[in-house]
Structure formats: C-alpha cells, structure tokens
Amino acid sequence: MSASTAGTSAGLVTRWRRPIGDAEVVLDARSASLALVGLDAGFSGRNPIEVVDTRTGVSRWTGTTAGTPVRDADWQPAVTAGGLALLATPTTVEAVDLATGRRAWATRPGSGANPALHRDLLRQHDLVLLETGDGADARDAESGSPRWNWRHHDCIDQFFAVVTGTDEPTIRCGATVTRLRPADGTERWSRRSPAGCALVGTAGGTGFVALAETCGNVPWIRVLDAATGRERWSRTTPWETDDLLRGAEGLSAVTAGTTTLLLTGEQPDVLYRASDGTVVLLPTGSGPLPPSGTTQGGTTTDGLIAARADGRTTTLTMIDTVTGAARWTREVPFPEVGPPLRTPEGVLLFTGAAPPLWPDLLARVDEDDGGLTLSATGGASAGLIGTGADGTLLVETGAHGRKTIAALAPGVAADGFLDTPVAAGRWPDACALLTAADHQAAYRGARPVMRPEPVLGMPVPVGCRLLPPSMDGTTVTTVGWLAADDTEASAAATAQDRSGRAPEPVRLGAAGRPGWTWTGDEYGDDEDRSALSAAVGRCVVTVRTFGDGGPLRRLGGVVVDRLAADPVCAAGRSR
C-alpha cells in the first residue's frame, strides 16, 4: 500500500560548520570526537590529523599519523571501544587517543602484515587482526599487546579475508573457512570446499556463516552453524556461474531488524532468509537499502527497505521479511540516494539531490508508515557521517578537495520552503528569466521550446529549459536557492561546483555582478557542459549550456539583470 502524504519541510538548525578540505573522517560518538585525517601524506609519509569536538566544532588538537587509516571490511576507519583511532602504514600500526592526541600504543608487525579490522570483533572482543601471509596475528585493540597467532597452509599466497558480520574471528584463506575462539585463537572448526567446487564469497551474522560456492557449473549457497560448522541448509541459485565469479563479492548479508538476509549474484531483488533459506522477493528492479557503516546503533524495525531508481525519483518499499509483503511504498524526489542511517528509533535518514534545486536535501522517513519530511543540508554532494554524542547529525558536503562538515539539529519547522526564508509561491519564476528571444540572440537561428521544471510541488518552476532543435546550446536557468542574505547566497554560488574544479570568476550584466563558471553540471564533471553560477541578493541562480558554452556569460548577464529587480531577491541584501 502507499504511505499517506507527509509534510515536505522540516526545520534544521546548524550548530556549527567548518571546511575540511579533502580529509577522511573518523567519528567516535562516545568521546564526542571527529578526527579529520588528511589524505595527502606528502614526502614524509605521515598524514595530517585534526580532532574536532562534535558538540562545538572546535579543534582539540592537531598532529600527524603513522599513515592512512586502517580500514575494516566496510571501508570505514576504525575506532575502538576506548576511543582509540587505529592508524597504519604497511609496516606500523598505532593507536591514537581521539580525545587527547596521546599515542596509546604502536607496533611493527613485520613486512607484509596487513591490518584486517572488523567492527564486530572490535566491539565484542577488542581484537585487531594482522594478516601475516600465512595466517593472522591478534592484538589487543586497547593495549596493542599480542593475544595469539594462527597459521594455516591455505593462507600462503591465497585470498585472505575476515568474514564480515560474524561475532567471532572467522577467516577465509583460499578455499578454507576457519572459525577461531577469540580468547586464544584455537580452531572451533575448519571447512575446505570439496574438490570440484570453488569458494566465491563469504558472509556472516549472529550464529551463522554463509558460503557461496560453485560446483561444476552449479552455484550454491550453504549456511553453516557458527558454533559447529555443520551445514544448516543449502540450495542452488538461479544465477550463472560467471556472474558470481565476476563479482568482487559473491555473497553479502543484509540485516533488517532481527532478520538477516543473504544477497548473491547480480539479481539484487532476490534474497534468502539466513535462518531457513526462504526466498524473499523485492519489487522488480529494486535492491536492498542497507544501513551505512557509520550507523550509531541498529534499527529495531524488523523490515527490509528496498530502493528502485528511475533516473528522476527513487521509490522506497518496506518489505516484511516474514511474509514478503509490502508494508508501505514511498516515492522520494531524488534520482539516487546516499548511504543511509537507520536509527534505533526506527527512522531512516539519507541525503540526495532534487534537481534543479541546488543544495542536497536530508530525507527523514518513518519506518513504521513511510512518512517523509525533507530539509536542506546547505550544501551539495552531501553524505551522512553519523550522529554526535549530543544527537546532532553530522553531514559532509562539497566537491572533492573542498569539503565541509556541518552539525545539524532539529529546529522549529520553517515557514518558508525547505528552511528558506521565502514561501514556495514567492520564488522567482525561472521561465521569466530567459525568453526565446534571448536564446535566439545568443544562438543564431535556433527556435527554442521552453520547458518548465517544477520541483516538490512548487507553484512556480524552479528550473526552465530552453530546448533548441539540436542539443548544442541547450540552456537551463535555475533559481537554485534563496539564502538568508546576500553573504550566504554568495557562499552558496561558489560552492555549487560538484566536479571539484576551482570555478573561474567572471563579471555579469550591466552592473558587473560577480559570478563563477566551470565545466560540468549538477551531477559532476562533464566536459560537454558548462555552468555559470551567481548570487543576486539572496537568490542563487545557475545557467547551464550543453556543447557550445560561448554565449553562457551573455545569457548569465541577462538572468542576473532581471533577478536584480525581483523584490524577493532584493529583500535579502545585507549591504
């Protein structure tokens, strides 16, 4: 069934905002620490690091690391239960206290010893596993002291991986999967794929280990009991063997409340319940929407959210993992959505763009009924980092090399449109900013057709396309945002470039107003597109061309001159 209509605007308050360049982010909510690790180590081989208090945005300390962050199976930097960030080079592992900058311990495990972190092992057993080439060494994550080492003949020059989702060390070496006791590293059980079978994927969860194998030309899923290694169930799958062998992961586990499902091959709309192998079908063309690796706690909602994108919107469906029935369906005005956070309170949070608006939006979906509210993040290319110790939501925005982090908290619902100071009906009409005559003057001989682009039910079009007979010269005029004043609008105009290139400053219109141009569009770096952005009062406007970008500055001047007479834009001038 479809979800009932929900509100489209929710107020947000920005607690703090700060630029971070191109840093990798390590969040530890327990110590209210956000570590910003610079990705460019330079000639020294040591990365710059700064730790910020998530409650205030104020820097606590700065320094350098031993190298780039150690990463776990989900490619997220790791933090121990005691608030230590684990960092590594190929020969050194060190743990740094995020709250103070104190180096808690360091070790040199030897050449070829690659750190293999696993979030569940860190949380439950404080273990760091180091791949040694023929097995693994376990270290205490808080002290760095050795706990045990384990060797296996299948690990020599073979594929090594710590099986994700398992609550005890489970290691794949080549065709062998071994479950270890975390206290001393002794083997609970070990299973080697039989002759004629290839192990192409592993996954795990509480109480089970799952394998994807191909035996001859037949793909199989086999689920083993985590305590004994005995097979609980197995079944063939309909996917071609080559599909499994091509994938980076032949098998993955998706958690939905208390239920875990298995996903394999290249059909993301077919899953298997890990408990008994029952097939769970998602809507055709959908895929499971897993929670982000930075989620602070898991959801209590025992349901799986499926997502299907059609290039303009994304349809979410909550699937009952017991019956396979749809509980609700919700259409979100994003062509695609970012990695989500599912909170323990049963709320799904994710970001996405709603072209032709400029800033990415934060979507909040109630997992009980699909109720949707939208808020503005204040930036483009937004992604969720997690929640701070005080419950604020930490959001990263900005193009490569010029990223910004903001701490956002719920506030009083805005009277205007999506947190802006202006109601939707009072926004400037984008189709009144450029006429067919303007387009013909810039592109001789073209007879454009005007196509309004409404968004989110606004009574006036935010965007307007002037479509000529050929693609060359396609022009899009977008009133992308209305800031509180002209200072905020100018900052927004310079931050719209999603490609990461430094925009070129230009002067526009009769008054020579400042603007910025770059190659690309609202989705990224596209050599065939040119864009121009400018601020007029508190209005942020963008003009884009496809192919020949020569007339872009002329068209931009026409747009800013017309916007200058708009009372809504002029009302935000602070000087």
XYZ file of C-alpha atoms in Angstrom, residues 143-334:
192
model
C 46.833 -2.017 24.550
C 48.376 -3.373 21.361
C 49.716 -6.404 23.242
C 49.812 -9.775 21.421
C 46.981 -12.188 22.221
C 47.574 -15.110 19.880
C 48.647 -16.121 16.394
C 47.153 -18.600 13.954
C 48.661 -20.269 10.883
C 47.099 -22.264 8.066
C 48.663 -23.787 4.945
C 45.855 -22.435 2.707
C 46.812 -18.866 3.641
C 50.092 -18.969 1.747
C 49.656 -16.783 -1.351
C 45.911 -17.275 -1.126
C 42.972 -14.925 -0.763
C 42.645 -13.758 2.867
C 39.549 -12.125 4.336
C 37.885 -11.718 7.706
C 34.262 -12.766 7.198
C 32.049 -9.742 7.839
C 29.128 -9.828 10.266
C 30.490 -12.633 12.445
C 30.785 -12.228 16.217
C 33.965 -14.349 16.445
C 37.061 -14.394 14.206
C 36.113 -16.237 11.022
C 38.782 -16.223 8.345
C 38.764 -17.250 4.730
C 42.071 -18.395 3.284
C 41.725 -19.596 -0.288
C 39.131 -22.380 -0.302
C 39.123 -22.813 3.500
C 36.939 -21.046 6.076
C 38.006 -21.339 9.729
C 36.212 -20.213 12.893
C 38.520 -19.263 15.798
C 37.976 -18.813 19.514
C 38.632 -15.136 20.299
C 40.293 -15.835 23.665
C 43.187 -17.960 22.397
C 42.844 -18.336 18.615
C 42.252 -22.093 18.673
C 40.024 -23.506 15.949
C 36.366 -24.223 16.583
C 36.056 -25.736 13.128
C 37.531 -25.520 9.654
C 35.895 -26.297 6.319
C 37.570 -26.631 2.921
C 35.460 -26.569 -0.217
C 35.268 -30.058 -1.750
C 37.131 -30.973 -4.935
C 35.471 -29.520 -7.991
C 33.989 -26.601 -6.030
C 35.208 -23.011 -5.882
C 34.551 -20.691 -2.924
C 33.491 -17.345 -4.427
C 32.037 -15.483 -1.452
C 31.506 -15.452 2.307
C 29.232 -13.586 4.698
C 28.121 -13.999 8.287
C 25.879 -12.931 11.101
C 24.973 -13.899 14.631
C 25.075 -17.698 14.826
C 25.858 -18.495 11.175
C 28.465 -18.363 8.427
C 27.323 -18.358 4.784
C 29.300 -19.532 1.765
C 28.783 -19.021 -1.962
C 30.284 -21.919 -3.909
C 30.228 -23.075 -7.499
C 30.469 -26.845 -8.008
C 30.924 -27.562 -11.683
C 28.510 -25.138 -13.302
C 26.074 -25.072 -10.378
C 26.104 -22.107 -7.939
C 25.230 -22.884 -4.313
C 24.524 -21.039 -1.088
C 25.478 -23.004 2.028
C 24.751 -21.767 5.556
C 26.804 -23.266 8.388
C 26.188 -23.226 12.132
C 28.697 -20.791 13.636
C 29.351 -22.941 16.711
C 29.866 -26.320 14.996
C 30.486 -25.633 11.300
C 27.769 -28.118 10.368
C 25.552 -27.270 7.432
C 22.127 -25.887 8.368
C 20.772 -25.606 4.861
C 21.897 -25.262 1.282
C 20.296 -24.553 -2.047
C 21.197 -23.868 -5.624
C 20.711 -20.382 -7.025
C 19.497 -19.344 -10.492
C 22.473 -17.140 -11.331
C 25.048 -18.036 -13.865
C 28.387 -19.201 -12.503
C 30.194 -16.440 -14.400
C 28.041 -13.828 -12.666
C 29.338 -14.944 -9.283
C 32.949 -15.184 -10.424
C 32.843 -11.686 -11.898
C 31.650 -10.049 -8.685
C 34.008 -8.597 -6.084
C 31.771 -10.253 -3.502
C 29.830 -13.375 -4.358
C 27.760 -13.085 -1.185
C 26.676 -10.403 1.261
C 24.423 -10.226 4.314
C 21.734 -7.584 4.793
C 20.354 -7.027 8.302
C 16.737 -5.945 8.777
C 15.983 -5.695 12.498
C 16.263 -9.213 13.911
C 16.292 -10.821 10.462
C 19.361 -11.354 8.273
C 19.042 -11.987 4.547
C 21.612 -13.127 2.008
C 22.213 -11.479 -1.350
C 24.231 -13.105 -4.122
C 24.908 -12.785 -7.838
C 23.626 -9.984 -9.999
C 19.937 -10.027 -9.037
C 19.600 -7.664 -6.074
C 15.815 -8.120 -5.939
C 16.080 -11.778 -4.839
C 17.258 -12.542 -1.277
C 17.307 -15.562 1.038
C 16.496 -15.606 4.737
C 19.615 -16.740 6.538
C 17.613 -18.709 9.121
C 15.991 -21.171 6.700
C 16.737 -20.237 3.080
C 13.259 -18.912 2.306
C 13.212 -16.667 -0.775
C 12.257 -13.011 -0.182
C 11.411 -11.134 -3.388
C 11.753 -7.365 -3.646
C 9.860 -5.264 -6.194
C 11.307 -5.883 -9.665
C 14.324 -3.701 -10.318
C 14.833 -2.884 -6.628
C 17.781 -3.553 -4.396
C 18.105 -3.629 -0.607
C 18.964 -0.325 1.044
C 21.484 -1.321 3.718
C 22.380 0.962 6.627
C 25.567 2.971 6.434
C 28.684 1.580 8.072
C 28.747 4.641 10.347
C 25.337 3.972 11.894
C 25.401 4.528 15.642
C 23.283 1.529 16.646
C 20.862 -0.547 14.614
C 17.198 -0.165 13.870
C 14.533 -2.071 15.800
C 12.261 -2.239 12.753
C 12.121 -5.836 11.508
C 11.748 -4.996 7.841
C 13.842 -4.552 4.747
C 13.771 -1.319 2.759
C 14.066 -1.804 -0.993
C 15.040 1.052 -3.329
C 14.358 1.437 -7.049
C 15.595 4.465 -9.017
C 14.237 5.550 -12.414
C 16.598 8.438 -13.136
C 14.370 11.121 -11.585
C 12.908 9.627 -8.404
C 13.657 6.786 -6.008
C 10.873 4.506 -4.797
C 11.270 3.016 -1.318
C 9.279 -0.033 -0.223
C 9.275 -1.547 3.262
C 9.178 -5.344 2.895
C 8.011 -7.623 5.714
C 10.823 -10.184 5.938
C 8.450 -12.869 7.279
C 5.600 -12.618 4.752
C 7.434 -10.871 1.909
C 4.548 -8.396 1.630
C 4.982 -4.634 1.157
C 4.043 -2.622 4.262
C 4.296 0.765 2.550
C 5.685 2.479 -0.525
C 7.121 5.986 -0.708
C 8.434 7.944 -3.693
C 11.343 10.286 -2.905
C 12.215 13.098 -5.367
C 15.879 12.042 -5.686
